[in-house]
Short mmCIF file of C-alpha atoms and ligand atoms in Angstrom, two decimals:
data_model
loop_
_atom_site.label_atom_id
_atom_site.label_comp_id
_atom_site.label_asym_id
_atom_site.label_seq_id
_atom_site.Cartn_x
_atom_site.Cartn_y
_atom_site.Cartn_z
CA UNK F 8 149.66 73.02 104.87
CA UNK F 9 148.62 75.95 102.66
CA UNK F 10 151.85 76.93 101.14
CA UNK F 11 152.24 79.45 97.56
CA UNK F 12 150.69 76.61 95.38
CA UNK F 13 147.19 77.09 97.15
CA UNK F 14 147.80 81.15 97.14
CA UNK F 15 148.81 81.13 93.48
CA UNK F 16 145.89 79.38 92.73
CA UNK F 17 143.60 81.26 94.50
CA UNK F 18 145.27 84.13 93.27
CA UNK F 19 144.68 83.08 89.44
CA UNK F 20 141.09 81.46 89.50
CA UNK F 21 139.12 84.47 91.74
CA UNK F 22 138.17 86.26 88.42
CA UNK F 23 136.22 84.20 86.50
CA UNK F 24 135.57 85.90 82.76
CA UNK F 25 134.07 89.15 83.21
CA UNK F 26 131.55 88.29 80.33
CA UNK F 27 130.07 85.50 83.33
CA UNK F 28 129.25 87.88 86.17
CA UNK F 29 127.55 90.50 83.91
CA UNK F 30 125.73 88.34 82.14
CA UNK F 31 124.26 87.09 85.35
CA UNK F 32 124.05 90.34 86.55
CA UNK F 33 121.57 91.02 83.88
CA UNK F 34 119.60 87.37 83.75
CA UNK F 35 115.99 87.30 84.02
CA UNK F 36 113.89 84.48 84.80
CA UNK F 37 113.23 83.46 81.58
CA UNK F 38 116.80 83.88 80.23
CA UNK F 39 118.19 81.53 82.82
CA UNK F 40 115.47 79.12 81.76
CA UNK F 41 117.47 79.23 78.48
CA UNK F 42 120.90 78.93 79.34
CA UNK F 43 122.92 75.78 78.28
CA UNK F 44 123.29 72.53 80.36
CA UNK F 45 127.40 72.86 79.89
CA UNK F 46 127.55 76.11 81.42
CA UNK F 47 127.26 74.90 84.60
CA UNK F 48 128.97 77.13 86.31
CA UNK F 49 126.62 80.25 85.12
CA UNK F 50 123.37 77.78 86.08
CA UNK F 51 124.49 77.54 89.83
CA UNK F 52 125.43 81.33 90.39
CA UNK F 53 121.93 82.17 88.33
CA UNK F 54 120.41 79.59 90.59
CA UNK F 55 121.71 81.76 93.93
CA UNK F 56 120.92 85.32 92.32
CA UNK F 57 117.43 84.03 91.76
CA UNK F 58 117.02 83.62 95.66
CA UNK F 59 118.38 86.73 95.94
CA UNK F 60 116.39 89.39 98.22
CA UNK F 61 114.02 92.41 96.07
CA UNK F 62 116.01 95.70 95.71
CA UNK F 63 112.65 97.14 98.00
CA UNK F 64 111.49 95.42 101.43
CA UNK F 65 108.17 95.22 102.15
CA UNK F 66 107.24 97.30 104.56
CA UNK F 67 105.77 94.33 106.63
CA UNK F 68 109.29 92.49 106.19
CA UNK F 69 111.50 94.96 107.96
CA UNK F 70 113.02 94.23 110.23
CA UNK F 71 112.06 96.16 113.24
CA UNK F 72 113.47 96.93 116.43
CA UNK F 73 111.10 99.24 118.03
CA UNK F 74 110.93 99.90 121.82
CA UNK F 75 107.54 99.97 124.21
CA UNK F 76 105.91 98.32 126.69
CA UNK F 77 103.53 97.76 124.93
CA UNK F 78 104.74 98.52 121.21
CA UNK F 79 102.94 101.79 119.97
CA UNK F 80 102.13 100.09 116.98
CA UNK F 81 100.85 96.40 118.80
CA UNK F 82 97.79 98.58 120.17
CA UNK F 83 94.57 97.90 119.31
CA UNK F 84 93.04 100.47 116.51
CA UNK F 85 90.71 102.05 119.05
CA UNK F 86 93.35 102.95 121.55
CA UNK F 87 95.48 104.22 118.51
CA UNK F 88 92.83 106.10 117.33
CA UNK F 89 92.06 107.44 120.93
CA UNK F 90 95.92 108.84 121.57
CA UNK F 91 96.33 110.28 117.88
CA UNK F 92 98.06 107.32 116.37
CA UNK F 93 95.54 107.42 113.31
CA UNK F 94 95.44 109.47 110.38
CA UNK F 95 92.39 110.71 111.74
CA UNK F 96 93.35 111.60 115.06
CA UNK F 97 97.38 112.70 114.25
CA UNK F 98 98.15 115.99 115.61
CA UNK F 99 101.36 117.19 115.90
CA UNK F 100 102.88 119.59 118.54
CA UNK F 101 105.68 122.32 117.61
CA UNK F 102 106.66 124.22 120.84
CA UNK F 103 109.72 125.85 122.57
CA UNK F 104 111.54 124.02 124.80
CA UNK F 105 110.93 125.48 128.21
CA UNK F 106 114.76 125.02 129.16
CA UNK F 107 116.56 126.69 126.06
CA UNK F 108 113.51 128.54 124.99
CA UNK F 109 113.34 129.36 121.20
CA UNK F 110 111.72 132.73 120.00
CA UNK F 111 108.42 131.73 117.99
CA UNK F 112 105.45 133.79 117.48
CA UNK F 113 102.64 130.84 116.91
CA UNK F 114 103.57 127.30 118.82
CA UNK F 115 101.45 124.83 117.20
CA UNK F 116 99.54 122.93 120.04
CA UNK F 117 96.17 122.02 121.57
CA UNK F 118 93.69 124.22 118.89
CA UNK F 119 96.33 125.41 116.67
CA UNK F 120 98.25 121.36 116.53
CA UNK F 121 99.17 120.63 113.17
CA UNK F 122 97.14 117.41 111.74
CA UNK F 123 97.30 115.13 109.67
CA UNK F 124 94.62 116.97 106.95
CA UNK F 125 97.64 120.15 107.36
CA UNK F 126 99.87 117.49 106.51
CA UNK F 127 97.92 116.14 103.19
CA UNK F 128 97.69 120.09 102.51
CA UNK F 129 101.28 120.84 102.17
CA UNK F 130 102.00 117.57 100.42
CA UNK F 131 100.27 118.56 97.18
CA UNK F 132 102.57 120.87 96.52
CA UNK F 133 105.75 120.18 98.57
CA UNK F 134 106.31 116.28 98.77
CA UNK F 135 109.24 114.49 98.43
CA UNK F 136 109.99 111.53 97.53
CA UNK F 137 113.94 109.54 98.32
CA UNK F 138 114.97 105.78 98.63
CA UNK F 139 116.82 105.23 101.57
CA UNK F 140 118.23 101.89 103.37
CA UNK F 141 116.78 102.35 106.90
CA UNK F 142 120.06 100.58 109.38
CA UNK F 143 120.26 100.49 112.79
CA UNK F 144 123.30 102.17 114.73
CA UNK F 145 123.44 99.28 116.76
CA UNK F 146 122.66 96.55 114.71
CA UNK F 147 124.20 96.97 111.68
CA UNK F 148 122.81 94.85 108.83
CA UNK F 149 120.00 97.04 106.66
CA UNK F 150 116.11 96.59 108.72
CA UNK F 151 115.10 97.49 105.09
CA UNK F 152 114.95 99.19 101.81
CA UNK F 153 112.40 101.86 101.13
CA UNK F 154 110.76 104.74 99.22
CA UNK F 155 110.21 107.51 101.69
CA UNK F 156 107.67 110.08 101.24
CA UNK F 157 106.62 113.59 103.03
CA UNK F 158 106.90 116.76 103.02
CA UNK F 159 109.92 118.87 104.20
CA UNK F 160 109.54 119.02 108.34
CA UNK F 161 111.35 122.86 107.80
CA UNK F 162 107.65 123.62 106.17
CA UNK F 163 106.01 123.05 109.41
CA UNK F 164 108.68 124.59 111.82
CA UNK F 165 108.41 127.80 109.37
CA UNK F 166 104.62 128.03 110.78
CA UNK F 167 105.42 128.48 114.23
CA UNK F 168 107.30 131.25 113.12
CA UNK F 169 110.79 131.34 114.98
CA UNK F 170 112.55 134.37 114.95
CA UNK F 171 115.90 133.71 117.26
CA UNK F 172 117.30 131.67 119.89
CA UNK F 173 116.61 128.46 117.16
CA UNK F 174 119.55 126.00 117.14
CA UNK F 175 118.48 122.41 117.80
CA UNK F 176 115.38 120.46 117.15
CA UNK F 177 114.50 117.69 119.03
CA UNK F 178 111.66 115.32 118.46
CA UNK F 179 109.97 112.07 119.95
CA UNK F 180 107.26 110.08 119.21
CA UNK F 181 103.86 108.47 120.99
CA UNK F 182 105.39 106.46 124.22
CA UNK F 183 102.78 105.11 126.17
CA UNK F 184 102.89 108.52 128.11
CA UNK F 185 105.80 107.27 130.33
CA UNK F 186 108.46 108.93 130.44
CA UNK F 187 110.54 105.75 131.33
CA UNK F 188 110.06 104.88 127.56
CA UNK F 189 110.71 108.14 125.62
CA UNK F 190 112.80 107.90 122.74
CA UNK F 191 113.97 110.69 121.57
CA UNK F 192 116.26 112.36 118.37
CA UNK F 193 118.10 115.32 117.61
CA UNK F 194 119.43 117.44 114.95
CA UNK F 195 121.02 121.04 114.44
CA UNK F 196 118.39 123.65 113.03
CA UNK F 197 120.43 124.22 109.66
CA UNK F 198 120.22 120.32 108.63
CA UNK F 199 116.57 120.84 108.84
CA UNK F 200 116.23 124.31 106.86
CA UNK F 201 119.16 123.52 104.19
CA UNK F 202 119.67 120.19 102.43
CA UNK F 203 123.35 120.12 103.02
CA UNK F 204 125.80 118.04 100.48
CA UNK F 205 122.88 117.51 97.80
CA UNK F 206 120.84 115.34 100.07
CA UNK F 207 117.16 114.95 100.05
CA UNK F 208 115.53 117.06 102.88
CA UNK F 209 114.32 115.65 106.14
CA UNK F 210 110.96 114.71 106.10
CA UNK F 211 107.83 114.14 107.71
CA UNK F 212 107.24 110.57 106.40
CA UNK F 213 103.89 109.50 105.84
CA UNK F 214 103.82 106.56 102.58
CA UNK F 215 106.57 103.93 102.25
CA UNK F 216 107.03 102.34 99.00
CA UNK F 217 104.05 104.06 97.67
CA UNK F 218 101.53 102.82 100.45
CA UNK F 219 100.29 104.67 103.93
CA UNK F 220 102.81 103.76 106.30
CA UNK F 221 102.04 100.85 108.53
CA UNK F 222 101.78 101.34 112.34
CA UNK F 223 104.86 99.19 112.69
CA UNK F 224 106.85 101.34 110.35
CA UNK F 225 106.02 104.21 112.32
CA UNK F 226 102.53 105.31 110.98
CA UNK F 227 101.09 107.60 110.91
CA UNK F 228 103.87 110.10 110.60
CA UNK F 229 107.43 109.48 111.18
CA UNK F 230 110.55 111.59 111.05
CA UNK F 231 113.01 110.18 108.37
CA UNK F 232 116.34 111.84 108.04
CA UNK F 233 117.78 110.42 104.81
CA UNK F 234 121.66 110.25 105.58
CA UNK F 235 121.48 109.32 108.94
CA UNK F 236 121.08 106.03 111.20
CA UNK F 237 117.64 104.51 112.48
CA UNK F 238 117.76 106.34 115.40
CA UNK F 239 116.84 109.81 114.01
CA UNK F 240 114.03 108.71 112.47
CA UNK F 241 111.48 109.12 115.20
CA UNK F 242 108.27 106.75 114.74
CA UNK F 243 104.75 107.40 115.64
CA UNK F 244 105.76 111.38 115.66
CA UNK F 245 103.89 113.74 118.44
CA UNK F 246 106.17 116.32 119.42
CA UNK F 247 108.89 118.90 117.67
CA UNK F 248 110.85 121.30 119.85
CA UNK F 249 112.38 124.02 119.20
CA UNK F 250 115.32 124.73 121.58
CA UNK F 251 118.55 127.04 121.91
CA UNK F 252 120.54 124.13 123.04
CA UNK F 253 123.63 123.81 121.23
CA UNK F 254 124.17 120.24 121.65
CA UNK F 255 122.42 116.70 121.06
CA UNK F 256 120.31 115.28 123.39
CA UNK F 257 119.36 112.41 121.37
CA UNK F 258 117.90 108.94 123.63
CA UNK F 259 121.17 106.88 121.59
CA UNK F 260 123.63 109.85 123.06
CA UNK F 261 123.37 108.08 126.36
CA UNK F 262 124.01 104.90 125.02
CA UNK F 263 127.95 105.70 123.74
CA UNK F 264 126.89 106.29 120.36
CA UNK F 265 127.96 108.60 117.83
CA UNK F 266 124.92 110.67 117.01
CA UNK F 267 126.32 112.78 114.36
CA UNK F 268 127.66 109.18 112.54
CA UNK F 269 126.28 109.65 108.88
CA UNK F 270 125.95 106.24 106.75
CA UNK F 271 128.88 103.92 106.08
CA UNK F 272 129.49 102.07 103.31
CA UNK F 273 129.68 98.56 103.72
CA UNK F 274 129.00 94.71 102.34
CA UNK F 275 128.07 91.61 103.67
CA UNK F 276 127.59 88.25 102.18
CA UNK F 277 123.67 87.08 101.13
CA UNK F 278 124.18 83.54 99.85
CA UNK F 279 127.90 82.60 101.68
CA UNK F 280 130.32 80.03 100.03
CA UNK F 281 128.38 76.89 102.36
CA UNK F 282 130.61 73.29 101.93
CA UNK F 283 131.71 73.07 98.03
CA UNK F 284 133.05 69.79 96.92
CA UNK F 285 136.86 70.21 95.44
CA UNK F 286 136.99 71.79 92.02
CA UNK F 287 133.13 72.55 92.09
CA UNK F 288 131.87 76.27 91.64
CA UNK F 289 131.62 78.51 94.68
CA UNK F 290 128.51 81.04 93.75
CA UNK F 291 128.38 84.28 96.55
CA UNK F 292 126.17 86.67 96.35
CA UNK F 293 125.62 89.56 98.86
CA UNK F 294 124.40 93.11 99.79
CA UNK F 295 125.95 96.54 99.92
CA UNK F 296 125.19 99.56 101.72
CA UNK F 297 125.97 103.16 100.03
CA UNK F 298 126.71 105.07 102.64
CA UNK F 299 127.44 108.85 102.81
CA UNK F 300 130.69 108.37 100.85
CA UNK F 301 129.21 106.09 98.13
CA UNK F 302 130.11 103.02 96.90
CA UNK F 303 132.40 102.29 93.81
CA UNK F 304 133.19 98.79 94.58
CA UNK F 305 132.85 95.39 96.00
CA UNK F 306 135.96 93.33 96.77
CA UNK F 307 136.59 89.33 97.66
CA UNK F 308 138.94 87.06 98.90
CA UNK F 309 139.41 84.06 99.82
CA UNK F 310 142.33 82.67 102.61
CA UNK F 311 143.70 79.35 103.61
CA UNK F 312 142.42 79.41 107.31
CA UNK F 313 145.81 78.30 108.46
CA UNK F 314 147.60 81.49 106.61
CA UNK F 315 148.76 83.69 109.48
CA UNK F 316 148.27 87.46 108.56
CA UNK F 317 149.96 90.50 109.93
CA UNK F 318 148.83 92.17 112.55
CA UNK F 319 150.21 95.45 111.36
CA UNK F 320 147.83 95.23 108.71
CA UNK F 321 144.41 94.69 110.75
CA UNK F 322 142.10 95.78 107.65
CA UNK F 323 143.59 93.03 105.21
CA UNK F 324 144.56 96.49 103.27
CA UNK F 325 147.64 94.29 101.33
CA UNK F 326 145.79 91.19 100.69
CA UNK F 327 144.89 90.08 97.45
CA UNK F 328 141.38 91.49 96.89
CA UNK F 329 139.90 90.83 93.83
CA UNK F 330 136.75 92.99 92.40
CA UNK F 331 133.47 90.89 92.49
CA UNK F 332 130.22 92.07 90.18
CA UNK F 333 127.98 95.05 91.32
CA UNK F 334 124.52 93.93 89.98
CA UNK F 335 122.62 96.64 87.95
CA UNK F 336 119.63 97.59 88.87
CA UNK F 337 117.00 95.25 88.95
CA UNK F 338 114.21 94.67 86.30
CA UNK F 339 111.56 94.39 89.28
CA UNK F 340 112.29 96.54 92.06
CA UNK F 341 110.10 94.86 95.09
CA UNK F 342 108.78 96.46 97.90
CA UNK F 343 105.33 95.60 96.98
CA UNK F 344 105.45 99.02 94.82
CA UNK F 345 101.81 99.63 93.55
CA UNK F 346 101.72 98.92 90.40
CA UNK F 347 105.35 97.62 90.07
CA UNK F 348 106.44 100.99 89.55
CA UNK F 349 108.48 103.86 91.12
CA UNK F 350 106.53 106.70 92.18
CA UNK F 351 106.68 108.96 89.97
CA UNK F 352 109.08 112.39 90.97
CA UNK F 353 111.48 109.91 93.07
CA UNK F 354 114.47 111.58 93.38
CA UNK F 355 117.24 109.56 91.69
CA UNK F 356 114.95 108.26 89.12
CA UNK F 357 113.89 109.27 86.30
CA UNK F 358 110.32 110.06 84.83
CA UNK F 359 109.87 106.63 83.10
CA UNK F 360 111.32 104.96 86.33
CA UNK F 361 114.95 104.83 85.89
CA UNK F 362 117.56 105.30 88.47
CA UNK F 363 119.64 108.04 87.07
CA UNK F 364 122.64 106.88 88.55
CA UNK F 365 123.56 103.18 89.88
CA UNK F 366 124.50 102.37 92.69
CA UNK F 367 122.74 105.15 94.84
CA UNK F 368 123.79 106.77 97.76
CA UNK F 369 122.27 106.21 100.82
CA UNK F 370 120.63 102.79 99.71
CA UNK F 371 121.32 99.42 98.77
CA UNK F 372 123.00 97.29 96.31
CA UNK F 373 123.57 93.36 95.41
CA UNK F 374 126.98 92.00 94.33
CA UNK F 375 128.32 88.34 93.43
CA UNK F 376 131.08 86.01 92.12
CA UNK F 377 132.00 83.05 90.70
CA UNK F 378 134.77 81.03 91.79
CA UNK F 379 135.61 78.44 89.56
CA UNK F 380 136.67 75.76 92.68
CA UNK F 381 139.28 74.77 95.14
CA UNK F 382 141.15 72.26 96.55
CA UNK F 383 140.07 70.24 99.88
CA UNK F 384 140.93 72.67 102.55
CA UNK F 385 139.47 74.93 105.63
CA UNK F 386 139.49 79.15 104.24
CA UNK F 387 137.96 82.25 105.27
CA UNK F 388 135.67 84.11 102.65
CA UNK F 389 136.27 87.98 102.94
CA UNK F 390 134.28 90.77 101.48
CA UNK F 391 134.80 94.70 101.61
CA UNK F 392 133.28 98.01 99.62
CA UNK F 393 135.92 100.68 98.53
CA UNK F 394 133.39 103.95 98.84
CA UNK F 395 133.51 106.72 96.25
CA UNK F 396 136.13 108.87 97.75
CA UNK F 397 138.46 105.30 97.21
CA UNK F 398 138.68 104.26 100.95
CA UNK F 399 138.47 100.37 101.79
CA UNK F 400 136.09 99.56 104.79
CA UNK F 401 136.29 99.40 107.79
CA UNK F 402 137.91 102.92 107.04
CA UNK F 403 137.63 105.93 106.73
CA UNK F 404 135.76 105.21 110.17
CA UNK F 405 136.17 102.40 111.94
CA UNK F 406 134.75 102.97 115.24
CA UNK F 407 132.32 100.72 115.83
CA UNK F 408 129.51 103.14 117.75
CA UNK F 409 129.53 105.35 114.55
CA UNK F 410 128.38 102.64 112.47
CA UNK F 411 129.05 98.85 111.67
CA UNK F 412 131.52 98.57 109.17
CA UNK F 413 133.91 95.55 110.18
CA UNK F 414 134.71 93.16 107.24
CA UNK F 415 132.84 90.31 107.50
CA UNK F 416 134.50 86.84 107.38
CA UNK F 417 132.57 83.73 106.63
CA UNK F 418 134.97 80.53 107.33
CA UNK F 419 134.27 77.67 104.94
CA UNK F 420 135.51 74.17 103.85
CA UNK F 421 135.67 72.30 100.62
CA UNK F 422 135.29 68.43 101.27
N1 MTE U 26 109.28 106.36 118.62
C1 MTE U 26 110.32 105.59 118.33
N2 MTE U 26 110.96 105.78 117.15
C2 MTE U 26 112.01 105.01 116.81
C3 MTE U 26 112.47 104.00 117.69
C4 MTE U 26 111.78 103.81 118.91
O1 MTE U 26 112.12 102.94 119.70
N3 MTE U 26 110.70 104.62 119.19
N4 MTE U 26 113.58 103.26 117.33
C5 MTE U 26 114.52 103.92 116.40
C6 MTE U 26 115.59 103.08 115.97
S1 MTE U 26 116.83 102.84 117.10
C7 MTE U 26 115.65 102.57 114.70
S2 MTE U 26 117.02 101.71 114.20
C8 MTE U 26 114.56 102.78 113.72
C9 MTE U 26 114.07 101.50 113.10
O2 MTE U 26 113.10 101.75 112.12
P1 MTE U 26 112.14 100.60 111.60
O3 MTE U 26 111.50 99.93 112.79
O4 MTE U 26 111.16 101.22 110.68
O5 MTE U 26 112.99 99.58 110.87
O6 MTE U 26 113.45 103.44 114.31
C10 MTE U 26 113.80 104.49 115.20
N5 MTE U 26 112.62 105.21 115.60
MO1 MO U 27 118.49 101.65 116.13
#
């Protein structure tokens, strides 16, 4: 039976010294080649943040969920080529919509589409360049990490040269021209003219992590809209319309989602607490997603599986949470960055490469703890974020077709 003994104990051993966790925050390879046999303790949780995932994913190792039968991107080069899924052969259409016309002076089709050498033309003096955690409404858990670049997609719309009737732009992407398999996206007009609440503008993507992007990733030009879900960022981009429909129309609106959902913040676990012998040292280490609200913290904590819990209290909001480690940022940044390095003008670094802030919004971050051991016994590892404004996930939203945000709960047993 877990009575108060096993709480109390719990209670007292979750923070290990403070002086542990940053120190391994901050351990390189070569440091934790140093470190002494008798801290054992340190040595396994250095062990686990060694394994731990790059900052950046490669854009080969996202994950991706992308629909087509066949997959856009699974086509052989010559039939890419052929339906403008090159760099060579992009071209871009911005039109009215038919149904909710738009007033524009100069649609941007057949002759006048934009391409790709438009594209590289407005990028040497208006690209942009954002990190940004690319997760699926549906899904979840981060498909990846990335460095986003393009130009602003209000410099092309400006070209066609609306005038009125201009409240909703909707957008798809190369779909084998059926249109069973269109998927399409959504946004008002303003989000694309204005970058509301200080966030970067959305784009027409082009490079990933400092490299072309990759058919699979959406290449040649994707949409990327940096506080939103997956779903808005259109791959293999053809078509922009300009329409005087108020509302969305996006492909995920039919599904029950919540199109307007911004990011959530959230954490999971990376390396989970596995079967620990009694007394030995329980590493964790795990990820967390900034979402529109920020992140300020990570929390833990661990219950006797037999420990009944309230259920006027569904979020664990009066358990005894204790704060793990945020990890600073890393000394290599992955991603398969040429050179190593962050391109330079990425907004929330600096010119030497230096995030100006830590954790960022809209991206990714790695946590961990150390717990010094327990007794034999069956308990349920718990983990949550507390965002910048000081709410504790799953709130302040905790509808589950805005967003994942559930705490996660990883049962365990020392034996
Ligand atoms: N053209 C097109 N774009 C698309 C999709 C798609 O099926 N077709 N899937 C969307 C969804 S639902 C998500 S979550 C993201 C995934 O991006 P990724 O494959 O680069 O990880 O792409 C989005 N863009
Ligand atoms: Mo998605």
């Amino acid at each position: 039976m877990a009575g108060d003994p096993i709480r109390q104990f719990l209670d007292g051993h979750l923070t290990l010294t403070r002086r542990h966790f940053v120190q391994a925050g901050l351990l390189s390879a070569a440091a934790a080649a140093s470190i002494n046999a008798d801290e054992q303790q340190q040595t396994q949780l250095t062990e686990v943040l060694q394994d731990l995932e790059p900052w950046l994913t490669e854009q080969d190792e996202f994950r991706d969920v992308s629909r087509g039968k066949p997959k856009p991107h699974s086509l052989p080069e010559e039939k890419r080529a052929e339906v403008g899924l090159t760099r060579a052969t992009w071209k871009l259409n911005v039109t009215s919509d038919p149904e909710n016309p738009a007033r524009i002076l100069n649609p941007l089709e057949g002759d006048t589409a934009f391409t790709f050498d438009d594209l590289m033309e407005l990028a040497k003096t208006n690209v942009v360049r954002f990190p940004k955690v690319m997760t699926c409404l549906n899904i979840g858990c981060p498909l990846g990490n990335g460095i986003w670049e393009g130009v602003p997609l209000r410099d092309v719309i400006w070209r066609t040269q609306p005038s009125e009737n201009l409240r909703r732009v909707f957008y798809w992407g190369y779909h084998n021209d059926d249109p069973e398999q269109m998927f399409r996206s959504s946004l008002p007009v303003g989000r694309i003219l204005e970058d509301l609440y200080d966030l970067p503008p959305v784009i027409l993507c082009y490079k990933l992590n400092g490299d072309w992007l990759t058919p699979e990733r959406g290449g040649p030009v994707r949409v990327v809209v940096p506080e939103a879900y997956g779903f808005k960022s259109i791959k293999w981009l053809t078509n922009v319309v300009l329409s005087n429909l108020p509302t969305a129309n996006d492909t995920y609106a039919t599904q029950n989602n919540d199109v307007d959902s911004p990011l959530k913040t959230f954490c999971a676990t990376l390396t989970p607490p596995g079967n620990p012998k009694p007394a030995e040292p329980i590493p964790v280490t795990g990820y967390a997603q900034s979402g529109i609200s920020g992140l300020s913290k990570v929390q833990v904590w661990i219950q006797p599986r037999d420990e009944e819990w309230s259920k006027d209290d569904p979020h664990f909001t009066k358990a005894p949470w204790k704060d793990a480690t945020l990890l600073p940022p890393p000394d290599a940044w992955g991603g398969n960055l040429p050179g190593g390095r962050i391109p330079q003008n990425t907004r929330d670094f600096d010119q030497s490469g230096k995030p100006v802030d830590w954790p960022l919004r809209l991206s990714k971050a790695h946590w961990c703890m150390l717990h010094p051991g327990l007794p034999a016994g069956k308990y349920v590892f718990r983990c949550r974020t507390i965002d910048a404004n000081g709410h504790a996930q799953p709130m302040p939203r905790p509808f589950r077709k805005s967003g994942h945000a559930k705490i996660e709960s990883v049962r365990f047993e020392v034996t």
